[in-house]
mmCIF file of C-alpha atoms and ligand atoms in Angstrom:
data_model
loop_
_atom_site.group_PDB
_atom_site.id
_atom_site.type_symbol
_atom_site.label_atom_id
_atom_site.label_comp_id
_atom_site.label_asym_id
_atom_site.label_seq_id
_atom_site.Cartn_x
_atom_site.Cartn_y
_atom_site.Cartn_z
ATOM 1 C CA MET A 1 -0.885 2.320 -18.537
ATOM 2 C CA LYS A 2 -3.837 3.273 -16.374
ATOM 3 C CA LEU A 3 -4.054 2.860 -12.595
ATOM 4 C CA TYR A 4 -7.474 2.565 -10.956
ATOM 5 C CA TYR A 5 -7.258 3.947 -7.439
ATOM 6 C CA LEU A 6 -9.075 5.129 -4.321
ATOM 7 C CA PRO A 7 -7.394 8.111 -2.609
ATOM 8 C CA GLY A 8 -4.935 7.002 0.067
ATOM 9 C CA ALA A 9 -5.757 3.296 -0.414
ATOM 10 C CA CYS A 10 -3.151 0.604 -1.015
ATOM 11 C CA SER A 11 -3.222 1.707 -4.679
ATOM 12 C CA LEU A 12 -1.197 4.742 -3.545
ATOM 13 C CA SER A 13 1.829 2.428 -3.397
ATOM 14 C CA ASP A 14 1.499 1.674 -7.141
ATOM 15 C CA HIS A 15 0.913 5.357 -7.815
ATOM 16 C CA ILE A 16 4.172 6.302 -6.058
ATOM 17 C CA VAL A 17 6.030 3.562 -7.942
ATOM 18 C CA LEU A 18 4.663 4.927 -11.240
ATOM 19 C CA GLU A 19 5.975 8.360 -10.241
ATOM 20 C CA TRP A 20 9.385 6.899 -9.351
ATOM 21 C CA ILE A 21 9.511 5.086 -12.715
ATOM 22 C CA GLY A 22 8.926 8.385 -14.488
ATOM 23 C CA GLN A 23 7.158 7.034 -17.605
ATOM 24 C CA PRO A 24 3.763 8.313 -18.794
ATOM 25 C CA TYR A 25 0.714 6.845 -17.066
ATOM 26 C CA GLU A 26 -2.922 7.707 -16.460
ATOM 27 C CA ILE A 27 -4.977 7.448 -13.296
ATOM 28 C CA HIS A 28 -8.672 6.778 -12.813
ATOM 29 C CA ARG A 29 -10.240 7.628 -9.473
ATOM 30 C CA VAL A 30 -12.794 4.940 -8.675
ATOM 31 C CA ALA A 31 -15.920 6.147 -6.905
ATOM 32 C CA ARG A 32 -16.880 3.893 -3.962
ATOM 33 C CA GLU A 33 -20.219 3.032 -5.606
ATOM 34 C CA GLU A 34 -18.383 2.060 -8.808
ATOM 35 C CA LEU A 35 -16.513 -0.776 -7.031
ATOM 36 C CA GLY A 36 -19.567 -3.046 -7.159
ATOM 37 C CA SER A 37 -20.703 -2.118 -10.686
ATOM 38 C CA PRO A 38 -20.737 -4.794 -13.419
ATOM 39 C CA ASP A 39 -18.201 -2.803 -15.480
ATOM 40 C CA TYR A 40 -15.758 -2.564 -12.598
ATOM 41 C CA LEU A 41 -16.268 -6.191 -11.551
ATOM 42 C CA ARG A 42 -15.302 -7.205 -15.066
ATOM 43 C CA LEU A 43 -11.967 -5.448 -14.457
ATOM 44 C CA ASN A 44 -11.573 -6.845 -10.948
ATOM 45 C CA PRO A 45 -14.059 -9.449 -9.692
ATOM 46 C CA SER A 46 -12.940 -8.662 -6.119
ATOM 47 C CA GLY A 47 -14.326 -5.113 -6.427
ATOM 48 C CA THR A 48 -11.171 -3.592 -4.996
ATOM 49 C CA VAL A 49 -8.322 -1.333 -6.071
ATOM 50 C CA PRO A 50 -5.674 -1.350 -7.435
ATOM 51 C CA VAL A 51 -6.175 -2.372 -11.034
ATOM 52 C CA LEU A 52 -3.530 -1.690 -13.662
ATOM 53 C CA GLN A 53 -4.653 -1.610 -17.287
ATOM 54 C CA GLU A 54 -2.368 -1.668 -20.301
ATOM 55 C CA PRO A 55 -3.326 0.151 -23.545
ATOM 56 C CA ASP A 56 -4.140 -3.190 -25.273
ATOM 57 C CA GLY A 57 -6.823 -3.830 -22.619
ATOM 58 C CA TRP A 58 -4.861 -6.347 -20.515
ATOM 59 C CA THR A 59 -5.591 -5.780 -16.854
ATOM 60 C CA LEU A 60 -3.737 -6.866 -13.756
ATOM 61 C CA THR A 61 -5.117 -7.042 -10.217
ATOM 62 C CA GLU A 62 -3.504 -7.787 -6.832
ATOM 63 C CA ASN A 63 -1.026 -5.268 -5.537
ATOM 64 C CA VAL A 64 1.806 -7.762 -5.160
ATOM 65 C CA ALA A 65 1.481 -8.762 -8.818
ATOM 66 C CA ILE A 66 1.216 -5.162 -10.014
ATOM 67 C CA LEU A 67 4.297 -3.998 -8.099
ATOM 68 C CA ASN A 68 6.383 -6.945 -9.341
ATOM 69 C CA TYR A 69 5.133 -6.360 -12.891
ATOM 70 C CA LEU A 70 6.109 -2.671 -12.797
ATOM 71 C CA ALA A 71 9.572 -3.522 -11.454
ATOM 72 C CA ASP A 72 10.090 -6.081 -14.251
ATOM 73 C CA LYS A 73 8.692 -3.848 -16.960
ATOM 74 C CA PHE A 74 10.910 -0.931 -15.955
ATOM 75 C CA PRO A 75 14.125 -2.527 -14.627
ATOM 76 C CA LEU A 76 16.093 0.707 -15.004
ATOM 77 C CA ALA A 77 14.055 2.212 -12.183
ATOM 78 C CA GLY A 78 15.877 -0.256 -9.895
ATOM 79 C CA LEU A 79 12.887 -0.893 -7.633
ATOM 80 C CA GLY A 80 12.886 -4.697 -7.681
ATOM 81 C CA GLY A 81 16.052 -5.525 -5.738
ATOM 82 C CA GLU A 82 19.347 -6.836 -7.072
ATOM 83 C CA GLY A 83 19.294 -10.434 -8.421
ATOM 84 C CA ALA A 84 17.193 -13.339 -7.162
ATOM 85 C CA ARG A 85 17.966 -12.740 -3.492
ATOM 86 C CA GLY A 86 17.416 -9.009 -3.792
ATOM 87 C CA ARG A 87 13.960 -9.614 -5.313
ATOM 88 C CA ALA A 88 13.204 -12.203 -2.644
ATOM 89 C CA GLU A 89 14.069 -9.696 0.096
ATOM 90 C CA VAL A 90 11.755 -7.100 -1.448
ATOM 91 C CA ASN A 91 8.970 -9.688 -1.684
ATOM 92 C CA ARG A 92 9.615 -10.877 1.860
ATOM 93 C CA TRP A 93 8.692 -7.408 3.146
ATOM 94 C CA LEU A 94 5.953 -6.867 0.606
ATOM 95 C CA ALA A 95 4.319 -10.141 1.694
ATOM 96 C CA PHE A 96 4.572 -9.116 5.340
ATOM 97 C CA LEU A 97 2.884 -5.801 4.541
ATOM 98 C CA ASN A 98 0.247 -7.156 2.144
ATOM 99 C CA SER A 99 -0.754 -10.402 3.774
ATOM 100 C CA ASP A 100 -0.039 -9.931 7.507
ATOM 101 C CA LEU A 101 -0.327 -6.239 8.257
ATOM 102 C CA HIS A 102 -2.821 -4.900 5.671
ATOM 103 C CA PRO A 103 -5.627 -7.372 6.569
ATOM 104 C CA LEU A 104 -5.450 -6.265 10.217
ATOM 105 C CA PHE A 105 -6.606 -2.817 9.081
ATOM 106 C CA LYS A 106 -9.813 -4.213 7.584
ATOM 107 C CA PRO A 107 -11.626 -4.449 10.959
ATOM 108 C CA VAL A 108 -10.257 -0.993 11.816
ATOM 109 C CA PHE A 109 -11.757 0.615 8.696
ATOM 110 C CA ARG A 110 -14.863 -1.575 8.366
ATOM 111 C CA PRO A 111 -15.650 -3.477 11.609
ATOM 112 C CA GLU A 112 -19.300 -3.745 10.478
ATOM 113 C CA ARG A 113 -18.173 -6.193 7.794
ATOM 114 C CA PHE A 114 -17.069 -8.610 10.515
ATOM 115 C CA ILE A 115 -19.685 -8.232 13.236
ATOM 116 C CA ASP A 116 -23.174 -6.654 13.466
ATOM 117 C CA ASP A 117 -23.235 -5.602 17.121
ATOM 118 C CA GLU A 118 -22.025 -1.986 17.391
ATOM 119 C CA ALA A 119 -20.429 -2.329 20.834
ATOM 120 C CA CYS A 120 -18.539 -5.369 19.564
ATOM 121 C CA GLN A 121 -17.434 -3.383 16.505
ATOM 122 C CA GLU A 122 -15.713 -0.859 18.780
ATOM 123 C CA LYS A 123 -13.998 -3.664 20.693
ATOM 124 C CA LEU A 124 -12.896 -5.294 17.471
ATOM 125 C CA ARG A 125 -11.481 -2.005 16.195
ATOM 126 C CA ALA A 126 -9.632 -1.377 19.478
ATOM 127 C CA LYS A 127 -8.206 -4.909 19.565
ATOM 128 C CA SER A 128 -7.039 -4.667 15.953
ATOM 129 C CA LEU A 129 -5.305 -1.342 16.637
ATOM 130 C CA GLN A 130 -3.552 -2.963 19.589
ATOM 131 C CA ARG A 131 -2.511 -5.991 17.539
ATOM 132 C CA LEU A 132 -1.004 -3.755 14.871
ATOM 133 C CA ARG A 133 1.649 -2.319 17.196
ATOM 134 C CA PRO A 134 4.017 -5.367 17.181
ATOM 135 C CA TYR A 135 3.998 -5.403 13.374
ATOM 136 C CA PHE A 136 5.146 -1.798 13.299
ATOM 137 C CA GLU A 137 7.790 -2.600 15.931
ATOM 138 C CA ARG A 138 9.218 -5.216 13.546
ATOM 139 C CA LEU A 139 9.261 -2.716 10.706
ATOM 140 C CA ASP A 140 10.935 -0.121 12.927
ATOM 141 C CA ALA A 141 13.622 -2.649 13.888
ATOM 142 C CA GLN A 142 14.202 -3.488 10.227
ATOM 143 C CA LEU A 143 14.783 0.212 9.475
ATOM 144 C CA HIS A 144 17.548 0.496 12.080
ATOM 145 C CA GLY A 145 20.665 1.481 10.102
ATOM 146 C CA ARG A 146 18.693 1.460 6.821
ATOM 147 C CA ASP A 147 16.974 4.230 4.911
ATOM 148 C CA TRP A 148 14.773 1.706 3.069
ATOM 149 C CA LEU A 149 13.257 -1.614 4.097
ATOM 150 C CA THR A 150 15.761 -3.726 2.177
ATOM 151 C CA GLY A 151 18.638 -1.236 2.301
ATOM 152 C CA THR A 152 18.023 0.160 -1.175
ATOM 153 C CA ARG A 153 14.806 1.793 -2.384
ATOM 154 C CA SER A 154 12.256 -0.744 -3.652
ATOM 155 C CA PHE A 155 8.572 -1.186 -4.394
ATOM 156 C CA ALA A 156 8.027 -2.395 -0.812
ATOM 157 C CA ASP A 157 8.758 1.086 0.573
ATOM 158 C CA PRO A 158 5.661 2.869 -0.794
ATOM 159 C CA TYR A 159 3.504 0.077 0.644
ATOM 160 C CA LEU A 160 5.086 0.676 4.043
ATOM 161 C CA PHE A 161 4.367 4.386 3.617
ATOM 162 C CA VAL A 162 0.687 3.661 2.905
ATOM 163 C CA VAL A 163 0.120 1.467 5.972
ATOM 164 C CA LEU A 164 2.063 3.938 8.098
ATOM 165 C CA ARG A 165 -0.309 6.723 6.995
ATOM 166 C CA TRP A 166 -3.270 4.525 7.976
ATOM 167 C CA ALA A 167 -1.676 3.757 11.342
ATOM 168 C CA MET A 168 -1.179 7.469 12.030
ATOM 169 C CA ALA A 169 -4.712 8.356 10.935
ATOM 170 C CA LYS A 170 -6.366 5.601 12.981
ATOM 171 C CA GLY A 171 -4.311 5.998 16.153
ATOM 172 C CA VAL A 172 -2.066 2.930 16.258
ATOM 173 C CA ASP A 173 0.396 3.507 19.095
ATOM 174 C CA LEU A 174 3.621 4.335 17.248
ATOM 175 C CA SER A 175 5.340 5.958 20.220
ATOM 176 C CA GLY A 176 9.096 5.427 20.326
ATOM 177 C CA LEU A 177 9.209 3.998 16.799
ATOM 178 C CA ASP A 178 11.689 6.625 15.654
ATOM 179 C CA GLN A 179 12.931 4.809 12.568
ATOM 180 C CA LEU A 180 9.398 4.742 11.210
ATOM 181 C CA ALA A 181 8.998 8.450 11.973
ATOM 182 C CA ARG A 182 12.247 9.131 10.089
ATOM 183 C CA PHE A 183 11.089 6.987 7.154
ATOM 184 C CA HIS A 184 7.718 8.755 7.031
ATOM 185 C CA GLN A 185 9.381 12.161 7.034
ATOM 186 C CA ARG A 186 11.727 11.196 4.193
ATOM 187 C CA MET A 187 8.843 9.867 2.114
ATOM 188 C CA MET A 188 6.831 13.052 2.721
ATOM 189 C CA GLU A 189 9.755 15.060 1.317
ATOM 190 C CA ASP A 190 10.111 12.857 -1.792
ATOM 191 C CA ALA A 191 9.047 14.516 -5.069
ATOM 192 C CA GLY A 192 7.318 11.379 -6.427
ATOM 193 C CA VAL A 193 5.402 10.830 -3.203
ATOM 194 C CA LYS A 194 4.340 14.487 -3.153
ATOM 195 C CA ALA A 195 3.162 14.307 -6.776
ATOM 196 C CA ALA A 196 1.147 11.099 -6.252
ATOM 197 C CA MET A 197 -0.454 12.463 -3.082
ATOM 198 C CA GLN A 198 -1.317 15.758 -4.722
ATOM 199 C CA GLN A 199 -2.938 13.950 -7.668
ATOM 200 C CA GLU A 200 -5.030 11.914 -5.203
ATOM 201 C CA GLY A 201 -6.062 15.074 -3.339
ATOM 202 C CA LEU A 202 -4.325 14.043 -0.107
HETATM 203 N N1 GSH B 301 -5.807 -8.527 -2.252
HETATM 204 C C1 GSH B 301 -6.005 -7.209 -2.776
HETATM 205 C C2 GSH B 301 -6.655 -6.354 -1.705
HETATM 206 C C3 GSH B 301 -6.859 -4.935 -2.184
HETATM 207 C C4 GSH B 301 -7.652 -4.109 -1.177
HETATM 208 O O1 GSH B 301 -7.884 -4.521 -0.024
HETATM 209 N N2 GSH B 301 -8.053 -2.905 -1.615
HETATM 210 C C5 GSH B 301 -8.867 -2.040 -0.783
HETATM 211 C C6 GSH B 301 -8.195 -0.660 -0.637
HETATM 212 S S1 GSH B 301 -6.663 -0.732 0.254
HETATM 213 C C7 GSH B 301 -10.181 -1.777 -1.451
HETATM 214 O O2 GSH B 301 -10.257 -1.611 -2.657
HETATM 215 N N3 GSH B 301 -11.248 -1.709 -0.647
HETATM 216 C C8 GSH B 301 -12.544 -1.381 -1.126
HETATM 217 C C9 GSH B 301 -13.584 -2.132 -0.390
HETATM 218 O O3 GSH B 301 -13.247 -3.157 0.229
HETATM 219 O O4 GSH B 301 -14.741 -1.717 -0.467
HETATM 220 C C10 GSH B 301 -4.655 -6.618 -3.213
HETATM 221 O O5 GSH B 301 -3.682 -6.866 -2.502
HETATM 222 O O6 GSH B 301 -4.601 -5.930 -4.248
#
């Protein structure tokens, strides 16, 4: 299995999951200019990471699909929740992270993709940072009395870790969100997280 990644991008969540699974895998660091190349677009027409490629050439895109696939392929890792409801709970939080929270970072990282005027870009970035706070409040509340988003460790947790790193780097106001601080600290001490981050040069 080969994971195509950009350092610190949402692909880091798959990378951590691969570490937690503990089976052999390869990684390929995608250069930014490679994302738009014909070869890469054949792998992923969206020109984004992550992409997971199996040795027979089959490739999978979309983080939600990749994380579910890894959990199903390696059930002994116990990252997909217990039973139908357990999986639904994991996907509830994964969907919140992937489809509500993650897109709000796009104007923070690349406001120029949304609006040409530079002064407006700054306003857009500032507004997006402000709008992110309530999402992190919800995540903090969910972590009250829990070490992991759904109570037990799952593939949603590394995704939370990734967006939390972005929030810290970009200056989202996380003041008073102590459960998130506790979660971040625990992830930073985790051997699999450390290994994935070291391999990505973070
Ligand atoms: N819907 C895709 C979105 C993936 C995505 O946004 N990837 C970002 C990194 S976190 C990316 O590759 N960005 C490169 C770019 O937009 O130039 C998924 O969930 O896998």
